[in-house]
């Protein structure tokens, strides 16, 4: 009898020692979905735009939250690795702009093609690459998504052509607008307006800051780029517009970056710390989604905290890999230049040393 009581006591004590959050999450009934009002988009050459209400399911909400939190933590880890001089060269972070990459991916298909500029880490993740492959690329390791030879601005995945340093400069963007309009190409042009071009505010740089009108004959949308639901609905609208054969469309996503232009820019010489903190406290994309989900009974605070813990562990594991994985050897410098052509010799900086390419 004593043995039986002891066994029962151990079982009961085991139940009592479980984390309270997990017990609460397991026993609580959450809503399957909720309807939210979202900010109306400004329109250019359009009679109607995206809806001003949208439905968010619990499943999608949890997925978006995890993705945005992963991008945020990944960028903060990249910041740390750069300051430790483990990541070298150029490094442009996108923390603060998570609603753009996650919202855009939520509004298109995996088979759609995506091209982005140099602030590419978030898009690389939402297009399907792992944090491990991204951080390893940043640290120049063989396990990186470009075999350690691309770095921050040259990351690629299936249907993703990322990391380009031009960003529509020298006028080519207007030639592209013109050709797309003439040929009615199914192309969505996207301006991630984070309010600063390097260290210059948009007000100082542009006589007109209505970037969504810059396509002239191309219709445009100005979207709240800090709200993932706004970005998702605007992207769905734009994609449907293009797929219907009407030609290109332009979206301006009004967003904000918390870091400077690159890791060499402290980001506070041309803007105040108070400005950054105000955006963090009032418009942070992760905070906005979290508040919506909790207030609408789509999730609990405890459940979201568990996601935070899982994400932090994933980032730490990826960082361990990105610092332990070997660098590519020098003889592989010319590898993977072309995927199907026969091998050829590549002359390096020293003309007496030749590197053989392989697919």
CSV table of N, CA, C and O in Angstrom, one decimal, residues 53-163:
chain,number,residue,atom,x,y,z
A,53,UNK,N,-10.7,45.2,-44.6
A,53,UNK,CA,-10.8,44.2,-43.6
A,53,UNK,C,-10.3,42.9,-44.1
A,53,UNK,O,-10.3,42.6,-45.3
A,54,UNK,N,-9.8,42.1,-43.2
A,54,UNK,CA,-9.2,40.8,-43.6
A,54,UNK,C,-9.4,39.8,-42.4
A,54,UNK,O,-9.5,40.2,-41.3
A,55,UNK,N,-9.4,38.5,-42.8
A,55,UNK,CA,-9.5,37.4,-41.8
A,55,UNK,C,-8.1,36.8,-41.6
A,55,UNK,O,-7.4,36.5,-42.5
A,56,UNK,N,-7.8,36.7,-40.3
A,56,UNK,CA,-6.5,36.0,-40.0
A,56,UNK,C,-6.9,34.7,-39.2
A,56,UNK,O,-7.6,34.8,-38.2
A,57,UNK,N,-6.4,33.6,-39.7
A,57,UNK,CA,-6.6,32.3,-39.0
A,57,UNK,C,-5.6,32.2,-37.9
A,57,UNK,O,-4.5,32.8,-38.0
A,58,UNK,N,-5.9,31.4,-36.9
A,58,UNK,CA,-4.9,31.1,-35.8
A,58,UNK,C,-3.7,30.5,-36.4
A,58,UNK,O,-2.5,30.8,-36.1
A,59,UNK,N,-3.8,29.5,-37.3
A,59,UNK,CA,-2.7,28.8,-37.9
A,59,UNK,C,-1.8,29.8,-38.6
A,59,UNK,O,-0.5,29.8,-38.5
A,60,UNK,N,-2.3,30.7,-39.5
A,60,UNK,CA,-1.5,31.6,-40.2
A,60,UNK,C,-0.9,32.6,-39.2
A,60,UNK,O,0.3,33.0,-39.4
A,61,UNK,N,-1.6,33.1,-38.2
A,61,UNK,CA,-1.1,34.0,-37.3
A,61,UNK,C,0.2,33.5,-36.6
A,61,UNK,O,1.2,34.2,-36.4
A,62,UNK,N,0.1,32.2,-36.1
A,62,UNK,CA,1.2,31.6,-35.5
A,62,UNK,C,2.4,31.5,-36.4
A,62,UNK,O,3.6,31.6,-36.0
A,63,UNK,N,2.1,31.1,-37.7
A,63,UNK,CA,3.2,31.0,-38.7
A,63,UNK,C,3.8,32.3,-38.9
A,63,UNK,O,5.1,32.4,-39.0
A,64,UNK,N,3.1,33.4,-39.1
A,64,UNK,CA,3.6,34.7,-39.4
A,64,UNK,C,4.5,35.2,-38.2
A,64,UNK,O,5.5,35.8,-38.4
A,65,UNK,N,3.9,34.9,-37.0
A,65,UNK,CA,4.7,35.4,-35.8
A,65,UNK,C,6.0,34.7,-35.7
A,65,UNK,O,7.0,35.3,-35.5
A,66,UNK,N,6.0,33.4,-35.9
A,66,UNK,CA,7.3,32.6,-35.8
A,66,UNK,C,8.3,33.1,-36.9
A,66,UNK,O,9.5,33.3,-36.7
A,67,UNK,N,7.8,33.3,-38.1
A,67,UNK,CA,8.7,33.8,-39.2
A,67,UNK,C,9.3,35.1,-38.9
A,67,UNK,O,10.5,35.4,-39.1
A,68,UNK,N,8.4,36.1,-38.5
A,68,UNK,CA,8.9,37.4,-38.2
A,68,UNK,C,9.9,37.4,-37.1
A,68,UNK,O,10.9,38.1,-37.1
A,69,UNK,N,9.6,36.6,-36.0
A,69,UNK,CA,10.5,36.6,-34.9
A,69,UNK,C,11.8,35.9,-35.3
A,69,UNK,O,12.9,36.3,-34.8
A,70,UNK,N,11.8,34.9,-36.2
A,70,UNK,CA,13.0,34.3,-36.7
A,70,UNK,C,13.9,35.3,-37.4
A,70,UNK,O,15.1,35.3,-37.2
A,71,UNK,N,13.3,36.0,-38.3
A,71,UNK,CA,14.0,37.0,-39.1
A,71,UNK,C,14.6,38.1,-38.1
A,71,UNK,O,15.8,38.4,-38.3
A,72,UNK,N,13.9,38.5,-37.1
A,72,UNK,CA,14.4,39.5,-36.2
A,72,UNK,C,15.6,39.0,-35.4
A,72,UNK,O,16.6,39.6,-35.3
A,73,UNK,N,15.4,37.7,-34.9
A,73,UNK,CA,16.5,37.2,-34.1
A,73,UNK,C,17.7,36.8,-35.0
A,73,UNK,O,18.9,36.9,-34.5
A,74,UNK,N,17.5,36.4,-36.2
A,74,UNK,CA,18.6,36.1,-37.1
A,74,UNK,C,19.4,37.4,-37.4
A,74,UNK,O,20.6,37.3,-37.4
A,75,UNK,N,18.7,38.5,-37.6
A,75,UNK,CA,19.5,39.7,-37.9
A,75,UNK,C,20.2,40.2,-36.6
A,75,UNK,O,21.3,40.8,-36.7
A,76,UNK,N,19.6,40.1,-35.4
A,76,UNK,CA,20.3,40.5,-34.2
A,76,UNK,C,21.6,39.6,-34.0
A,76,UNK,O,22.6,40.1,-33.5
A,77,UNK,N,21.5,38.3,-34.4
A,77,UNK,CA,22.6,37.4,-34.2
A,77,UNK,C,23.7,37.8,-35.3
A,77,UNK,O,24.9,37.8,-35.0
A,78,UNK,N,23.3,38.2,-36.5
A,78,UNK,CA,24.2,38.7,-37.5
A,78,UNK,C,24.9,39.9,-37.0
A,78,UNK,O,26.2,40.1,-37.2
A,79,UNK,N,24.2,40.8,-36.3
A,79,UNK,CA,24.8,42.0,-35.7
A,79,UNK,C,25.9,41.6,-34.7
A,79,UNK,O,27.0,42.1,-34.7
A,80,UNK,N,25.6,40.6,-33.9
A,80,UNK,CA,26.6,40.2,-32.9
A,80,UNK,C,27.8,39.5,-33.5
A,80,UNK,O,28.9,39.8,-33.2
A,81,UNK,N,27.6,38.7,-34.5
A,81,UNK,CA,28.7,38.0,-35.2
A,81,UNK,C,29.6,39.0,-36.0
A,81,UNK,O,30.8,38.8,-36.0
A,82,UNK,N,29.0,40.1,-36.5
A,82,UNK,CA,29.7,41.1,-37.2
A,82,UNK,C,30.6,41.8,-36.2
A,82,UNK,O,31.8,42.1,-36.5
A,83,UNK,N,30.1,42.2,-35.1
A,83,UNK,CA,30.8,42.9,-34.1
A,83,UNK,C,32.0,42.1,-33.5
A,83,UNK,O,33.0,42.6,-33.0
A,84,UNK,N,31.8,40.7,-33.6
A,84,UNK,CA,32.9,39.8,-33.1
A,84,UNK,C,33.9,39.6,-34.3
A,84,UNK,O,34.8,38.8,-34.1
A,85,UNK,N,33.7,40.2,-35.4
A,85,UNK,CA,34.5,40.0,-36.6
A,85,UNK,C,34.5,38.6,-37.2
A,85,UNK,O,35.4,38.2,-37.8
A,86,UNK,N,33.4,37.9,-36.9
A,86,UNK,CA,33.2,36.6,-37.5
A,86,UNK,C,32.6,36.8,-38.9
A,86,UNK,O,32.9,36.1,-39.8
A,87,UNK,N,31.6,37.7,-39.0
A,87,UNK,CA,31.1,38.2,-40.3
A,87,UNK,C,31.9,39.4,-40.7
A,87,UNK,O,32.2,40.3,-40.0
A,88,UNK,N,32.4,39.4,-42.0
A,88,UNK,CA,33.3,40.5,-42.5
A,88,UNK,C,32.6,41.1,-43.7
A,88,UNK,O,31.7,40.5,-44.3
A,89,UNK,N,33.1,42.2,-44.2
A,89,UNK,CA,32.6,42.8,-45.4
A,89,UNK,C,31.3,43.6,-45.2
A,89,UNK,O,31.0,44.1,-44.1
A,90,UNK,N,30.5,43.7,-46.3
A,90,UNK,CA,29.3,44.4,-46.2
A,90,UNK,C,28.2,43.5,-45.5
A,90,UNK,O,28.2,42.3,-45.7
A,91,UNK,N,27.3,44.2,-44.7
A,91,UNK,CA,26.3,43.5,-44.1
A,91,UNK,C,25.1,44.4,-43.8
A,91,UNK,O,25.3,45.4,-43.0
A,92,UNK,N,24.0,44.2,-44.5
A,92,UNK,CA,22.8,45.1,-44.4
A,92,UNK,C,21.7,44.4,-43.7
A,92,UNK,O,21.2,43.4,-44.3
A,93,UNK,N,21.3,44.8,-42.6
A,93,UNK,CA,20.2,44.1,-41.8
A,93,UNK,C,18.9,44.7,-42.0
A,93,UNK,O,18.7,45.9,-42.3
A,94,UNK,N,17.8,43.9,-41.8
A,94,UNK,CA,16.5,44.3,-42.1
A,94,UNK,C,15.5,44.3,-40.9
A,94,UNK,O,14.3,44.3,-41.1
A,95,UNK,N,16.1,44.2,-39.7
A,95,UNK,CA,15.2,44.2,-38.5
A,95,UNK,C,14.4,45.4,-38.4
A,95,UNK,O,14.9,46.5,-38.6
A,96,UNK,N,13.1,45.3,-38.2
A,96,UNK,CA,12.1,46.4,-38.3
A,96,UNK,C,11.3,46.3,-39.5
A,96,UNK,O,10.1,46.7,-39.6
A,97,UNK,N,11.8,45.6,-40.6
A,97,UNK,CA,11.1,45.5,-41.8
A,97,UNK,C,10.5,44.1,-42.1
A,97,UNK,O,10.2,43.7,-43.2
A,98,UNK,N,10.3,43.3,-41.0
A,98,UNK,CA,9.9,41.9,-41.1
A,98,UNK,C,8.6,41.7,-41.8
A,98,UNK,O,8.3,40.7,-42.4
A,99,UNK,N,7.6,42.7,-41.6
A,99,UNK,CA,6.3,42.5,-42.2
A,99,UNK,C,6.4,42.6,-43.7
A,99,UNK,O,5.5,42.1,-44.3
A,100,UNK,N,7.4,43.2,-44.2
A,100,UNK,CA,7.5,43.2,-45.7
A,100,UNK,C,7.8,41.9,-46.3
A,100,UNK,O,7.1,41.4,-47.1
A,101,UNK,N,8.9,41.2,-45.8
A,101,UNK,CA,9.3,39.9,-46.5
A,101,UNK,C,8.3,38.9,-46.1
A,101,UNK,O,7.9,38.1,-47.0
A,102,UNK,N,7.8,38.8,-44.9
A,102,UNK,CA,6.8,37.8,-44.5
A,102,UNK,C,5.4,38.0,-45.2
A,102,UNK,O,4.8,37.1,-45.7
A,103,UNK,N,5.0,39.3,-45.2
A,103,UNK,CA,3.7,39.6,-45.8
A,103,UNK,C,3.7,39.4,-47.3
A,103,UNK,O,2.7,38.9,-47.9
A,104,UNK,N,4.8,39.7,-48.0
A,104,UNK,CA,4.9,39.5,-49.4
A,104,UNK,C,4.8,38.0,-49.7
A,104,UNK,O,4.1,37.6,-50.7
A,105,UNK,N,5.6,37.2,-49.0
A,105,UNK,CA,5.5,35.8,-49.2
A,105,UNK,C,4.2,35.2,-49.0
A,105,UNK,O,3.7,34.3,-49.7
A,106,UNK,N,3.4,35.8,-48.0
A,106,UNK,CA,2.1,35.3,-47.7
A,106,UNK,C,1.1,35.6,-48.8
A,106,UNK,O,0.0,35.0,-48.9
A,107,UNK,N,1.4,36.6,-49.7
A,107,UNK,CA,0.5,37.0,-50.7
A,107,UNK,C,0.8,36.5,-52.1
A,107,UNK,O,0.1,36.8,-53.1
A,108,UNK,N,1.9,35.7,-52.3
A,108,UNK,CA,2.3,35.2,-53.6
A,108,UNK,C,2.4,33.7,-53.5
A,108,UNK,O,2.1,33.1,-52.5
A,109,UNK,N,2.8,33.0,-54.6
A,109,UNK,CA,2.9,31.6,-54.6
A,109,UNK,C,4.4,31.2,-54.6
A,109,UNK,O,5.3,32.0,-55.1
A,110,UNK,N,4.8,30.0,-54.1
A,110,UNK,CA,6.2,29.6,-54.1
A,110,UNK,C,6.8,29.5,-55.5
A,110,UNK,O,8.0,29.7,-55.7
A,111,UNK,N,5.9,29.4,-56.5
A,111,UNK,CA,6.4,29.3,-57.9
A,111,UNK,C,6.6,30.7,-58.5
A,111,UNK,O,7.2,30.7,-59.6
A,112,UNK,N,6.2,31.7,-57.9
A,112,UNK,CA,6.5,33.1,-58.4
A,112,UNK,C,7.9,33.4,-58.2
A,112,UNK,O,8.6,32.9,-57.3
A,113,UNK,N,8.5,34.2,-59.0
A,113,UNK,CA,9.9,34.6,-59.0
A,113,UNK,C,10.0,35.9,-58.2
A,113,UNK,O,9.3,36.8,-58.4
A,114,UNK,N,11.1,36.0,-57.4
A,114,UNK,CA,11.3,37.2,-56.6
A,114,UNK,C,12.8,37.6,-56.7
A,114,UNK,O,13.7,36.8,-56.7
A,115,UNK,N,12.9,38.9,-57.0
A,115,UNK,CA,14.2,39.5,-57.1
A,115,UNK,C,14.3,40.6,-56.0
A,115,UNK,O,13.3,41.4,-55.9
A,116,UNK,N,15.4,40.7,-55.3
A,116,UNK,CA,15.4,41.8,-54.3
A,116,UNK,C,16.8,42.5,-54.3
A,116,UNK,O,17.7,42.1,-55.1
A,117,UNK,N,16.9,43.5,-53.5
A,117,UNK,CA,18.2,44.3,-53.4
A,117,UNK,C,19.1,43.7,-52.4
A,117,UNK,O,19.0,42.6,-52.0
A,118,UNK,N,20.0,44.6,-51.9
A,118,UNK,CA,21.0,44.0,-51.0
A,118,UNK,C,20.5,43.7,-49.6
A,118,UNK,O,21.2,42.9,-48.9
A,119,UNK,N,19.4,44.2,-49.1
A,119,UNK,CA,18.9,43.9,-47.8
A,119,UNK,C,18.1,42.6,-47.9
A,119,UNK,O,16.8,42.7,-47.8
A,120,UNK,N,18.8,41.5,-48.1
A,120,UNK,CA,18.1,40.3,-48.6
A,120,UNK,C,17.9,39.2,-47.6
A,120,UNK,O,17.3,38.2,-48.0
A,121,UNK,N,18.4,39.3,-46.4
A,121,UNK,CA,18.4,38.1,-45.5
A,121,UNK,C,17.0,37.6,-45.2
A,121,UNK,O,16.7,36.4,-45.2
A,122,UNK,N,16.0,38.6,-44.9
A,122,UNK,CA,14.7,38.2,-44.6
A,122,UNK,C,14.0,37.5,-45.8
A,122,UNK,O,13.3,36.4,-45.6
A,123,UNK,N,14.2,38.0,-47.0
A,123,UNK,CA,13.6,37.4,-48.1
A,123,UNK,C,14.2,36.0,-48.4
A,123,UNK,O,13.5,35.1,-48.8
A,124,UNK,N,15.5,35.8,-48.1
A,124,UNK,CA,16.1,34.5,-48.3
A,124,UNK,C,15.5,33.5,-47.4
A,124,UNK,O,15.2,32.4,-47.8
A,125,UNK,N,15.2,33.9,-46.2
A,125,UNK,CA,14.5,33.0,-45.3
A,125,UNK,C,13.1,32.7,-45.7
A,125,UNK,O,12.7,31.5,-45.7
A,126,UNK,N,12.3,33.7,-46.0
A,126,UNK,CA,10.9,33.5,-46.4
A,126,UNK,C,10.7,32.7,-47.7
A,126,UNK,O,9.7,32.0,-47.9
A,127,UNK,N,11.8,32.7,-48.5
A,127,UNK,CA,11.7,31.9,-49.8
A,127,UNK,C,12.1,30.5,-49.5
A,127,UNK,O,12.1,29.7,-50.5
A,128,UNK,N,12.4,30.1,-48.3
A,128,UNK,CA,12.6,28.7,-48.0
A,128,UNK,C,13.9,28.2,-47.5
A,128,UNK,O,14.1,27.1,-47.1
A,129,UNK,N,14.9,29.1,-47.5
A,129,UNK,CA,16.2,28.7,-47.0
A,129,UNK,C,16.3,28.7,-45.4
A,129,UNK,O,15.6,29.5,-44.8
A,130,UNK,N,17.1,27.9,-44.9
A,130,UNK,CA,17.2,27.8,-43.4
A,130,UNK,C,18.1,28.9,-42.8
A,130,UNK,O,18.9,29.5,-43.5
A,131,UNK,N,17.9,29.2,-41.6
A,131,UNK,CA,18.7,30.2,-40.9
A,131,UNK,C,20.2,29.7,-40.9
A,131,UNK,O,21.1,30.5,-41.0
A,132,UNK,N,20.4,28.4,-40.8
A,132,UNK,CA,21.7,27.9,-40.8
A,132,UNK,C,22.5,28.2,-42.1
A,132,UNK,O,23.6,28.6,-42.1
A,133,UNK,N,21.8,28.0,-43.2
A,133,UNK,CA,22.4,28.3,-44.5
A,133,UNK,C,22.6,29.8,-44.7
A,133,UNK,O,23.6,30.2,-45.4
A,134,UNK,N,21.8,30.6,-44.1
A,134,UNK,CA,22.0,32.1,-44.3
A,134,UNK,C,23.1,32.6,-43.4
A,134,UNK,O,24.0,33.3,-43.9
A,135,UNK,N,23.1,32.2,-42.1
A,135,UNK,CA,24.2,32.6,-41.3
A,135,UNK,C,25.6,32.0,-41.7
A,135,UNK,O,26.6,32.7,-41.6
A,136,UNK,N,25.6,30.8,-42.2
A,136,UNK,CA,26.8,30.2,-42.7
A,136,UNK,C,27.3,31.0,-43.9
A,136,UNK,O,28.5,31.1,-44.2
A,137,UNK,N,26.4,31.5,-44.7
A,137,UNK,CA,26.8,32.3,-45.9
A,137,UNK,C,27.4,33.6,-45.4
A,137,UNK,O,28.4,34.1,-46.0
A,138,UNK,N,26.8,34.2,-44.4
A,138,UNK,CA,27.3,35.5,-43.9
A,138,UNK,C,28.7,35.3,-43.3
A,138,UNK,O,29.6,36.2,-43.4
A,139,UNK,N,29.0,34.1,-42.7
A,139,UNK,CA,30.3,33.9,-42.1
A,139,UNK,C,31.3,33.3,-43.1
A,139,UNK,O,32.5,33.0,-42.8
A,140,UNK,N,30.9,33.1,-44.4
A,140,UNK,CA,31.7,32.6,-45.4
A,140,UNK,C,32.1,31.2,-45.3
A,140,UNK,O,33.3,30.8,-45.6
A,141,UNK,N,31.2,30.3,-44.9
A,141,UNK,CA,31.4,28.9,-44.7
A,141,UNK,C,30.9,28.0,-45.8
A,141,UNK,O,29.9,28.4,-46.5
A,142,UNK,N,31.4,26.8,-46.0
A,142,UNK,CA,31.0,25.9,-47.1
A,142,UNK,C,29.5,25.6,-47.0
A,142,UNK,O,28.9,25.3,-48.0
A,143,UNK,N,28.9,25.6,-45.8
A,143,UNK,CA,27.5,25.2,-45.7
A,143,UNK,C,26.6,26.4,-46.0
A,143,UNK,O,25.3,26.2,-45.8
A,144,UNK,N,27.1,27.5,-46.4
A,144,UNK,CA,26.2,28.6,-46.7
A,144,UNK,C,25.5,28.4,-48.0
A,144,UNK,O,25.8,27.6,-48.8
A,145,UNK,N,24.4,29.2,-48.2
A,145,UNK,CA,23.5,29.0,-49.4
A,145,UNK,C,24.2,29.3,-50.7
A,145,UNK,O,23.8,28.8,-51.7
A,146,UNK,N,25.3,30.0,-50.7
A,146,UNK,CA,26.1,30.2,-51.9
A,146,UNK,C,27.5,29.7,-51.7
A,146,UNK,O,28.5,30.2,-52.2
A,147,UNK,N,27.6,28.6,-50.9
A,147,UNK,CA,28.9,27.9,-50.6
A,147,UNK,C,29.9,28.8,-50.0
A,147,UNK,O,31.1,28.5,-50.1
A,148,UNK,N,29.5,29.9,-49.3
A,148,UNK,CA,30.4,30.7,-48.6
A,148,UNK,C,31.1,31.8,-49.4
A,148,UNK,O,32.0,32.5,-49.0
A,149,UNK,N,30.7,31.9,-50.7
A,149,UNK,CA,31.4,32.8,-51.6
A,149,UNK,C,30.5,34.0,-52.0
A,149,UNK,O,31.0,34.8,-52.8
A,150,UNK,N,29.3,34.1,-51.5
A,150,UNK,CA,28.5,35.2,-51.8
A,150,UNK,C,28.4,36.3,-50.8
A,150,UNK,O,28.5,37.5,-51.0
A,151,UNK,N,28.2,35.9,-49.5
A,151,UNK,CA,28.1,36.8,-48.4
A,151,UNK,C,26.7,37.5,-48.3
A,151,UNK,O,25.7,37.0,-48.9
A,152,UNK,N,26.6,38.6,-47.6
A,152,UNK,CA,25.4,39.3,-47.3
A,152,UNK,C,24.5,39.6,-48.5
A,152,UNK,O,23.3,39.6,-48.5
A,153,UNK,N,25.2,40.1,-49.6
A,153,UNK,CA,24.4,40.6,-50.7
A,153,UNK,C,24.2,39.6,-51.9
A,153,UNK,O,23.6,40.0,-52.9
A,154,UNK,N,24.6,38.4,-51.7
A,154,UNK,CA,24.5,37.4,-52.8
A,154,UNK,C,24.0,36.1,-52.3
A,154,UNK,O,24.7,35.1,-52.1
A,155,UNK,N,22.7,36.0,-52.1
A,155,UNK,CA,22.0,34.8,-51.6
A,155,UNK,C,20.9,34.4,-52.6
A,155,UNK,O,20.2,35.3,-53.1
A,156,UNK,N,20.8,33.1,-52.8
A,156,UNK,CA,19.9,32.6,-53.8
A,156,UNK,C,19.2,31.4,-53.3
A,156,UNK,O,19.7,30.6,-52.5
A,157,UNK,N,18.0,31.2,-53.8
A,157,UNK,CA,17.2,30.0,-53.6
A,157,UNK,C,16.3,29.7,-54.8
A,157,UNK,O,16.4,30.5,-55.8
A,158,UNK,N,15.5,28.7,-54.7
A,158,UNK,CA,14.6,28.4,-55.9
A,158,UNK,C,13.7,29.5,-56.1
A,158,UNK,O,13.0,30.0,-55.2
A,159,UNK,N,13.6,30.0,-57.3
A,159,UNK,CA,12.8,31.1,-57.7
A,159,UNK,C,13.1,32.4,-57.0
A,159,UNK,O,12.3,33.3,-56.9
A,160,UNK,N,14.3,32.5,-56.5
A,160,UNK,CA,14.7,33.7,-55.7
A,160,UNK,C,16.1,34.2,-56.2
A,160,UNK,O,17.1,33.4,-56.1
A,161,UNK,N,16.2,35.4,-56.7
A,161,UNK,CA,17.4,35.9,-57.2
A,161,UNK,C,17.8,37.1,-56.3
A,161,UNK,O,17.5,38.3,-56.7
A,162,UNK,N,18.4,36.9,-55.2
A,162,UNK,CA,18.6,37.9,-54.2
A,162,UNK,C,19.9,38.5,-54.1
A,162,UNK,O,20.9,38.0,-54.6
A,163,UNK,N,19.9,39.7,-53.4
A,163,UNK,CA,21.2,40.3,-53.2
A,163,UNK,C,21.8,41.0,-54.4
A,163,UNK,O,22.7,40.6,-55.0
